[in-house]
Tab-separated table of N, CA and C in Angstrom:
chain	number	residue	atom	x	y	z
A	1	UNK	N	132.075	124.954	72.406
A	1	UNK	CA	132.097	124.435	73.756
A	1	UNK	C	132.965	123.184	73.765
A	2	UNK	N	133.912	123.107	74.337
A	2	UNK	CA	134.566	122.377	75.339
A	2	UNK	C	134.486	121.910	75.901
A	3	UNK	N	133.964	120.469	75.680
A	3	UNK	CA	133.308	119.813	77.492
A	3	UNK	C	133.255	117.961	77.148
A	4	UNK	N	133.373	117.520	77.761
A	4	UNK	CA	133.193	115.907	77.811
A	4	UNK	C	132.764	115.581	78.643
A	5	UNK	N	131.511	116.209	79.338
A	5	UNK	CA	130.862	115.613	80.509
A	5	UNK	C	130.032	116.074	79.479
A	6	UNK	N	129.102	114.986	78.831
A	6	UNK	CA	127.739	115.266	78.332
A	6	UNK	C	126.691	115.967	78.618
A	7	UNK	N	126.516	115.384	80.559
A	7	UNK	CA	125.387	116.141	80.860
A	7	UNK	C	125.173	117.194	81.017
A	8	UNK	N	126.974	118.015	81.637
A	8	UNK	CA	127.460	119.075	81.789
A	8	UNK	C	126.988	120.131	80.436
A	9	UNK	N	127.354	119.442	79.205
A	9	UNK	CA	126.859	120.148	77.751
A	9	UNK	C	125.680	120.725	77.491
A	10	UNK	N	124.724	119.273	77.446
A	10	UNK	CA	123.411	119.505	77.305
A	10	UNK	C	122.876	120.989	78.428
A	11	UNK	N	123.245	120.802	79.783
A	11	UNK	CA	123.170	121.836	80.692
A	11	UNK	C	123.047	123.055	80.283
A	12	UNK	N	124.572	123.219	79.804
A	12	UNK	CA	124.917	124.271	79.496
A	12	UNK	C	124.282	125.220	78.603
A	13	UNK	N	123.950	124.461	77.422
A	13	UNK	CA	123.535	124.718	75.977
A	13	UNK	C	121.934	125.156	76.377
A	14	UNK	N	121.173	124.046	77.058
A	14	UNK	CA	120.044	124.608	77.206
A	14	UNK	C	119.792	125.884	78.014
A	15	UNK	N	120.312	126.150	79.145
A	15	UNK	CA	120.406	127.586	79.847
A	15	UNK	C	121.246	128.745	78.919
A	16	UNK	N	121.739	128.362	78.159
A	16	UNK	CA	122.271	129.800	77.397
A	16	UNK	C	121.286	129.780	76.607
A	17	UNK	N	120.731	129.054	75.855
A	17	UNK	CA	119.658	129.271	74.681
A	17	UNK	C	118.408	130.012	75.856
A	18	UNK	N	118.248	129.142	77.477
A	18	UNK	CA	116.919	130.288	77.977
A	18	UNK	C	117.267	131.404	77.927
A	19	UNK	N	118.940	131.893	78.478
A	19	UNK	CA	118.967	133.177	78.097
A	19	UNK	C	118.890	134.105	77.043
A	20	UNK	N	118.526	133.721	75.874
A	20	UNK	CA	118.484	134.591	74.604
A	20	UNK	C	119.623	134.328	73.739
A	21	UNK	N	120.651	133.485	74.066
A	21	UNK	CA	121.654	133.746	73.192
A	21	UNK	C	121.242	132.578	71.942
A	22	UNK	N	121.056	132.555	70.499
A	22	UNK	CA	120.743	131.548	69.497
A	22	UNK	C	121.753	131.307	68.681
A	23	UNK	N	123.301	132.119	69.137
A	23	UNK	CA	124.061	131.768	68.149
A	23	UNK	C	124.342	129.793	67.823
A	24	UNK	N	125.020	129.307	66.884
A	24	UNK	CA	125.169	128.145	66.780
A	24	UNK	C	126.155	127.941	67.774
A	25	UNK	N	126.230	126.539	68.331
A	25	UNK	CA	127.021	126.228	69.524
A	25	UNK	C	127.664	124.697	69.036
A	26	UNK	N	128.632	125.045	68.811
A	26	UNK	CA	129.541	123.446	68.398
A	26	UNK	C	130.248	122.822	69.535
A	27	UNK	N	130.098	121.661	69.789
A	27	UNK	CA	130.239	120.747	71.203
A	27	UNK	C	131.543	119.791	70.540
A	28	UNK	N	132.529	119.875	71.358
A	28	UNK	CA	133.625	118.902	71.170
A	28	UNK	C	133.813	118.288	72.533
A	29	UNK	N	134.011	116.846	73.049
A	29	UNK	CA	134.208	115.826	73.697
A	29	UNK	C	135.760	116.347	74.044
A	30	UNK	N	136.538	116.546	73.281
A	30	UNK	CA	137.738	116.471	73.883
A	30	UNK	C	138.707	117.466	73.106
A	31	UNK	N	140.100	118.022	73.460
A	31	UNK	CA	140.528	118.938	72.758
A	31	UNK	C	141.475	118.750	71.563
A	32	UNK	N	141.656	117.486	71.037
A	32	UNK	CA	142.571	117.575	70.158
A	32	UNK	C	141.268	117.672	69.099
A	33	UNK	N	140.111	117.452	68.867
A	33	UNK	CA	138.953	117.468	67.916
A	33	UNK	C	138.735	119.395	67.869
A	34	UNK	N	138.974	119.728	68.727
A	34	UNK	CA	138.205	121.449	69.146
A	34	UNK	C	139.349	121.848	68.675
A	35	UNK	N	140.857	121.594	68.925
A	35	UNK	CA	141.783	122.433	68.111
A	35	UNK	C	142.144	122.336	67.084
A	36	UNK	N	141.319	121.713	66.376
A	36	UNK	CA	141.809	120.983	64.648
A	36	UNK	C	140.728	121.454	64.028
A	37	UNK	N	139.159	121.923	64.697
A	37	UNK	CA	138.134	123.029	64.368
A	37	UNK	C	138.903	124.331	64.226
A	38	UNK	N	139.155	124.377	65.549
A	38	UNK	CA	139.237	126.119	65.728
A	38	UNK	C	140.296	126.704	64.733
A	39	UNK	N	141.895	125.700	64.327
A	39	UNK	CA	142.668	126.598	63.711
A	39	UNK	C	142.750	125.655	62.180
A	40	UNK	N	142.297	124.839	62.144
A	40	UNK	CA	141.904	124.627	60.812
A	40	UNK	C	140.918	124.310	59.941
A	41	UNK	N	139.675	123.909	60.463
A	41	UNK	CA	138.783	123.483	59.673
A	41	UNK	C	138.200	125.212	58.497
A	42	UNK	N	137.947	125.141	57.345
A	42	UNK	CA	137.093	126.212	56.535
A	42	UNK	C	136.165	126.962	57.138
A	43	UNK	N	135.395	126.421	57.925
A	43	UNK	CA	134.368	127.099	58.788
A	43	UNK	C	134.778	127.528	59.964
A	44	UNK	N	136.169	126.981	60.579
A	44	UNK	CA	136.499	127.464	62.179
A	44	UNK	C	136.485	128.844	61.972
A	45	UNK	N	136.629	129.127	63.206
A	45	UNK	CA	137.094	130.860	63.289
A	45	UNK	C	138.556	131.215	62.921
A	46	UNK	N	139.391	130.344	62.983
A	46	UNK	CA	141.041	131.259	62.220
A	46	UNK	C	140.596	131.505	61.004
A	47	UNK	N	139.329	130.689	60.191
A	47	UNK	CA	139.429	131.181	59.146
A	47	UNK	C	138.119	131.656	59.036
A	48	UNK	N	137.552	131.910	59.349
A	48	UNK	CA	135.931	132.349	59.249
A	48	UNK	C	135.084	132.872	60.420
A	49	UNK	N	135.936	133.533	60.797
A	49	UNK	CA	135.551	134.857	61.741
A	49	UNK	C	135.501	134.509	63.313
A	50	UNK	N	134.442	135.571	63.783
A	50	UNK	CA	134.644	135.535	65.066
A	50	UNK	C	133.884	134.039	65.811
A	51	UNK	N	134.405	133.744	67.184
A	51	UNK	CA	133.968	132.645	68.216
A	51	UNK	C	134.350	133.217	69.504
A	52	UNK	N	133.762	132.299	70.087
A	52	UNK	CA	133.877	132.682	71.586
A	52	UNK	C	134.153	131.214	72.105
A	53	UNK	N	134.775	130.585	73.036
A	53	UNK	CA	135.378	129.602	73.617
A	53	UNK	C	134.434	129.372	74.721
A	54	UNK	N	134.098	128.127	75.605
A	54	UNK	CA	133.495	127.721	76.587
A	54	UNK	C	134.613	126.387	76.766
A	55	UNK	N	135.333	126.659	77.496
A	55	UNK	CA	136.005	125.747	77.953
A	55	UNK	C	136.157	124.709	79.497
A	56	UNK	N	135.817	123.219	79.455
A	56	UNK	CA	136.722	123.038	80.371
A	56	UNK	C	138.004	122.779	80.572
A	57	UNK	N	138.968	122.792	81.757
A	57	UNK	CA	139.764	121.930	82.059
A	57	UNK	C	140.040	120.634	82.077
A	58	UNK	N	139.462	119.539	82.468
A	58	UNK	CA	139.854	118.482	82.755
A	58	UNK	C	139.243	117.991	81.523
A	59	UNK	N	139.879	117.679	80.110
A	59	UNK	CA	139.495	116.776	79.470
A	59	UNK	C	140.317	115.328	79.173
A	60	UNK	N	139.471	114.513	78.466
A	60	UNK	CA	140.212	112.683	78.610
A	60	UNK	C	141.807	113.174	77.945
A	61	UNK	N	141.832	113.876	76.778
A	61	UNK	CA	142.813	113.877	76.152
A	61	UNK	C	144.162	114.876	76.408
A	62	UNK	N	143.688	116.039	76.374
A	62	UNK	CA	144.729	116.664	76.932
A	62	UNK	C	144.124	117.867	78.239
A	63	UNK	N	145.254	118.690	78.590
A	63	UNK	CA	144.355	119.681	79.621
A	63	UNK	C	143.888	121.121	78.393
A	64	UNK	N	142.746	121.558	79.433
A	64	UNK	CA	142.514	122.377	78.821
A	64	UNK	C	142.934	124.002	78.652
A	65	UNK	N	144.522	124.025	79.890
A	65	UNK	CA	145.377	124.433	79.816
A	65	UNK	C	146.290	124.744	78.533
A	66	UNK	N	146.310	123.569	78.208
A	66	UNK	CA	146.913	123.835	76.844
A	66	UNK	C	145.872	124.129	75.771
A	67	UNK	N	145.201	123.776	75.446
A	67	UNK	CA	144.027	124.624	74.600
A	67	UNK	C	144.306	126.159	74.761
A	68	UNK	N	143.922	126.489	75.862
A	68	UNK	CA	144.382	127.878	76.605
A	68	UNK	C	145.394	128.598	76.051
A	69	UNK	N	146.672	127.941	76.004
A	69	UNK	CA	147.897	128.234	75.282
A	69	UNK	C	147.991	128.315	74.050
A	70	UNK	N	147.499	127.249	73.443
A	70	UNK	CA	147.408	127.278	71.836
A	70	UNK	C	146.884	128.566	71.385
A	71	UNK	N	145.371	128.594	71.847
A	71	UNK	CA	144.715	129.715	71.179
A	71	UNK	C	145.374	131.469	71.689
A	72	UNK	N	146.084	131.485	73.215
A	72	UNK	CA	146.298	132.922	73.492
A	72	UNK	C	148.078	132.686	73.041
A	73	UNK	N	148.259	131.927	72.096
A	73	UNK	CA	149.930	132.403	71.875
A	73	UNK	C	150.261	133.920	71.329
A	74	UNK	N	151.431	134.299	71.014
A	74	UNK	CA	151.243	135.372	70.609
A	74	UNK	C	151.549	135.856	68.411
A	75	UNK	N	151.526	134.258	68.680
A	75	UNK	CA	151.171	134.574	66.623
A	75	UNK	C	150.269	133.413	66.635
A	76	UNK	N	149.078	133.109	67.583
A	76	UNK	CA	148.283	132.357	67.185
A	76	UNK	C	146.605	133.876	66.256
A	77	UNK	N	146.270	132.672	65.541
A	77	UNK	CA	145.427	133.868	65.047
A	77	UNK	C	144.253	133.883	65.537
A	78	UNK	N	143.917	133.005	66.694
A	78	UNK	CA	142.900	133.063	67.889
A	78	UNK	C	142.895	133.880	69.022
A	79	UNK	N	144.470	134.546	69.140
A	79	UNK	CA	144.793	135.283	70.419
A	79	UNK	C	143.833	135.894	70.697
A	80	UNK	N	143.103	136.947	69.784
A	80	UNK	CA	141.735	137.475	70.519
A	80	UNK	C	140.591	136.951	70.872
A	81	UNK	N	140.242	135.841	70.958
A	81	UNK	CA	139.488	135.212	70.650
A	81	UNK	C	138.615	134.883	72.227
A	82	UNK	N	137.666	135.436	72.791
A	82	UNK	CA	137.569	135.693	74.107
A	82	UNK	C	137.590	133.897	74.636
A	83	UNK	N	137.694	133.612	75.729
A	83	UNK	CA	137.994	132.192	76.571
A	83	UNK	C	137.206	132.315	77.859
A	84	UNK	N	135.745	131.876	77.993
A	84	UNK	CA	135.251	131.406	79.295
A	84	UNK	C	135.629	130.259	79.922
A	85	UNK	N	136.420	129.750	80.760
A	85	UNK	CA	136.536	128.580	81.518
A	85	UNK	C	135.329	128.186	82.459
A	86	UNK	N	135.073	127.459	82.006
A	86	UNK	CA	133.931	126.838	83.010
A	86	UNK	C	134.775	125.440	83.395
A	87	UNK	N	134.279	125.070	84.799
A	87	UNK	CA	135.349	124.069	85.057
A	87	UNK	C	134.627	123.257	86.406
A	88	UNK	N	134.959	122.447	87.499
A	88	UNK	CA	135.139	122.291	88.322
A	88	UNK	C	136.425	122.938	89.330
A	89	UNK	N	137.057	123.105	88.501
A	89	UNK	CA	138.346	123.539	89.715
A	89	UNK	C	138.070	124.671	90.387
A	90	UNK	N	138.297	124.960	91.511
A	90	UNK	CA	138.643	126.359	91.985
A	90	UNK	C	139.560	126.672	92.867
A	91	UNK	N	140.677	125.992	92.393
A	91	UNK	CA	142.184	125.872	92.962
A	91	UNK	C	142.789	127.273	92.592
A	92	UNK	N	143.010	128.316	93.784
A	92	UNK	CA	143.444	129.723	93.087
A	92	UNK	C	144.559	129.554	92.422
A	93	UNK	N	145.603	128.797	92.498
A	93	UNK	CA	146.768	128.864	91.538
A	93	UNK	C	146.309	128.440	90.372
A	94	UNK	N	145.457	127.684	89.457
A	94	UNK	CA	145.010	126.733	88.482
A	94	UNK	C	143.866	128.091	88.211
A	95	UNK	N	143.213	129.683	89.106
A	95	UNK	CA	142.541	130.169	88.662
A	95	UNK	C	143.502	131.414	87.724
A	96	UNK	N	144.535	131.603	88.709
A	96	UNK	CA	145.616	132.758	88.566
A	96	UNK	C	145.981	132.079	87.147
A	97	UNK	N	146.475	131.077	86.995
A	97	UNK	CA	147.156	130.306	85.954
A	97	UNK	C	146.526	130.632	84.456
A	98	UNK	N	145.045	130.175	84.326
A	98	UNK	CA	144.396	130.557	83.193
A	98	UNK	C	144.256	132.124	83.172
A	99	UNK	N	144.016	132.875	83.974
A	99	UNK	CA	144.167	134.318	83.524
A	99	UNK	C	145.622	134.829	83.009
A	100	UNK	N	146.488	134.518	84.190
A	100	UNK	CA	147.860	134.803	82.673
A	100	UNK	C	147.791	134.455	81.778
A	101	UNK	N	147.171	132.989	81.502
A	101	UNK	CA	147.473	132.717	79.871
A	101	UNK	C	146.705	133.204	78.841
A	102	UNK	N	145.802	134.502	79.837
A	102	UNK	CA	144.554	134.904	78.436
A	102	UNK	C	143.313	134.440	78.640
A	103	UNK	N	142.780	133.810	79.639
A	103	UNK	CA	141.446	133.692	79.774
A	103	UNK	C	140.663	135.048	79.913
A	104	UNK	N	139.671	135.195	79.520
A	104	UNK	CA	138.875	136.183	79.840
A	104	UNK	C	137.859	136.312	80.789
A	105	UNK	N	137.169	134.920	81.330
A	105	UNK	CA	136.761	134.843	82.012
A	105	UNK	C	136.729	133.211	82.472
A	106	UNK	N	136.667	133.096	84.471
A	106	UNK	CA	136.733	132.385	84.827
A	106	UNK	C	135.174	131.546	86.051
A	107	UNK	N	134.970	130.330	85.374
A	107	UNK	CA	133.608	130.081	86.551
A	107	UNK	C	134.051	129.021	86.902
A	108	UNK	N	133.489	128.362	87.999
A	108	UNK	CA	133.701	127.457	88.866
A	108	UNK	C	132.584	126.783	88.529
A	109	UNK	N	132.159	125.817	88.264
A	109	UNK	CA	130.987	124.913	88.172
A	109	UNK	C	130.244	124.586	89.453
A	110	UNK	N	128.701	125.540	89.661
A	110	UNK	CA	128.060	125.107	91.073
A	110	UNK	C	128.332	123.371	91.315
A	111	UNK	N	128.278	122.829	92.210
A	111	UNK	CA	127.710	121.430	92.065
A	111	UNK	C	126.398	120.839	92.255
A	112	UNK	N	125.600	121.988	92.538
A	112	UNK	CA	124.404	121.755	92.693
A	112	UNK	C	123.656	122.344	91.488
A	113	UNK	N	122.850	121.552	91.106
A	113	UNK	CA	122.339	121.004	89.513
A	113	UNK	C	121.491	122.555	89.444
A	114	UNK	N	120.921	123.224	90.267
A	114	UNK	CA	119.804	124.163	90.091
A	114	UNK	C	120.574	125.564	89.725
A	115	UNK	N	121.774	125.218	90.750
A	115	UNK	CA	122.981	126.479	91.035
A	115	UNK	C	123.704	126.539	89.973
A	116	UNK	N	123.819	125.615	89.602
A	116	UNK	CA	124.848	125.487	88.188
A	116	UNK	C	124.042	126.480	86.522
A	117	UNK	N	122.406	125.426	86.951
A	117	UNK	CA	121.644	126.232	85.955
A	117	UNK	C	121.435	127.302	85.835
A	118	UNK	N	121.047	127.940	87.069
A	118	UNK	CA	121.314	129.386	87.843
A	118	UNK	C	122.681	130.569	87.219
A	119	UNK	N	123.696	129.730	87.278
A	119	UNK	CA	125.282	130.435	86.827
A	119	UNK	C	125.362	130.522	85.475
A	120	UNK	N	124.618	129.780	84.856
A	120	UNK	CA	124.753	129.567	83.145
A	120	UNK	C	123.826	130.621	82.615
A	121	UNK	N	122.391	129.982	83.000
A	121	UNK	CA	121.850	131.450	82.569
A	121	UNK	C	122.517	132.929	82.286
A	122	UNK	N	123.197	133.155	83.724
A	122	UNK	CA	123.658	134.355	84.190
A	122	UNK	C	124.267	134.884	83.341
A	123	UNK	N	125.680	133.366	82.836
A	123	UNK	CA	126.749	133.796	81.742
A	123	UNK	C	126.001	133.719	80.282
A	124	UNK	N	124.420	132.897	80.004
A	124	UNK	CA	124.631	133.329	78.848
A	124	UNK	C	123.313	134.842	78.634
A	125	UNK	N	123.101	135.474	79.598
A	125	UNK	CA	122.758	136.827	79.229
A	125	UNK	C	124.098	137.972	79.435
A	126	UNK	N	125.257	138.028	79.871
A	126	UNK	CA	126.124	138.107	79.679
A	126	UNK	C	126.868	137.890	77.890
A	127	UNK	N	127.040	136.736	77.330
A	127	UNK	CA	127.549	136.335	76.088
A	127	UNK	C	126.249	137.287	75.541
A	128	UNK	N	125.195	137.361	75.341
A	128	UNK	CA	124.711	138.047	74.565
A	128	UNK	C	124.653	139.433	74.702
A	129	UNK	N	125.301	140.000	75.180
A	129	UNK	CA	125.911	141.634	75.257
A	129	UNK	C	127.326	141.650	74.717
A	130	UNK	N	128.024	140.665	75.241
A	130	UNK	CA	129.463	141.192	74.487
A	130	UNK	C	129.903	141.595	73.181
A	131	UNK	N	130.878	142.093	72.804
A	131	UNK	CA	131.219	141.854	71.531
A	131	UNK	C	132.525	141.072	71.308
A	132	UNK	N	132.789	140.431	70.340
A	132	UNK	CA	133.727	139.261	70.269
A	132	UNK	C	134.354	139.872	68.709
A	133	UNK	N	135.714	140.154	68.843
A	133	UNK	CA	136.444	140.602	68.228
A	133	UNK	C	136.525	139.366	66.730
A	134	UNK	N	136.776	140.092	65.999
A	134	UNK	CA	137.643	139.191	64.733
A	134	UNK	C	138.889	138.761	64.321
A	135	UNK	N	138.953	136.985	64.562
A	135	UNK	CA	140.523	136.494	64.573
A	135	UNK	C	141.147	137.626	63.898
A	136	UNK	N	142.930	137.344	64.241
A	136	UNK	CA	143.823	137.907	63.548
A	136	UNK	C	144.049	137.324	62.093
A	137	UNK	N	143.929	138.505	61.326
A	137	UNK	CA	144.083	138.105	60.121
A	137	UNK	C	145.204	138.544	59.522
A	138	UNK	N	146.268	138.105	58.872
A	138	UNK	CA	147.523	138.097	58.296
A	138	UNK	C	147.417	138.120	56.874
């Protein structure tokens, strides 16, 4: 997960765990820390299998646009690597935008605290049906 709104995190994390999902959930503040996990750390997924992304947009450091890019390039070894945007925005060009670049899925963040909890749940009984492919391996 992707996120630098704390409370936004905690949120999140606790409504996917009501929904059933127990996988481990690693929280990064900002994206130059989450892309130095994802394509290099021993334990990330380029090198140690599958993940699934929870991303926002608007982080302090860079956008999460480019995160977006990094991971769906086309010799990145994350390209499969599924991408939920969770966000505030719901600017249709900024929605159109992340689906070309490979998002897989896109949410809008309720702003209302119950609605929001409401949407998370939703997505994480959802995450616990999918299946999430295994980075590209070379």
């Amino acid at each position: 997960m992707i996120e630098d709104d704390e409370g936004h995190a905690r949120l999140i994390e606790k409504n996917i765990r009501r929904a059933g999902v127990n996988n481990p959930i690693r929280h990064f503040l900002e994206g130059t820390a989450a892309l130095q996990y994802l394509f290099d750390a021993p334990e990330g997924p380029a090198r140690n299998g599958p993940a699934l992304v929870l991303l926002d947009l608007n982080l302090p450091d860079m956008s999460g646009i480019d995160i977006l890019q990094k991971m769906k390039a086309p010799d990145s070894p994350l390209k499969r690597t599924p991408v939920v945007v969770l966000t505030t925005t719901d600017d249709k060009v900024e929605i159109e935008r992340c689906y070309d670049l490979g998002a897989n899925v896109y949410i809008t963040k309720p702003v209302n605290y119950e609605t929001f909890a409401q949407a998370i749940r939703q997505l994480g009984l959802f995450l616990s049906v999918i299946q999430v492919p295994d980075p590209e391996m070379d």
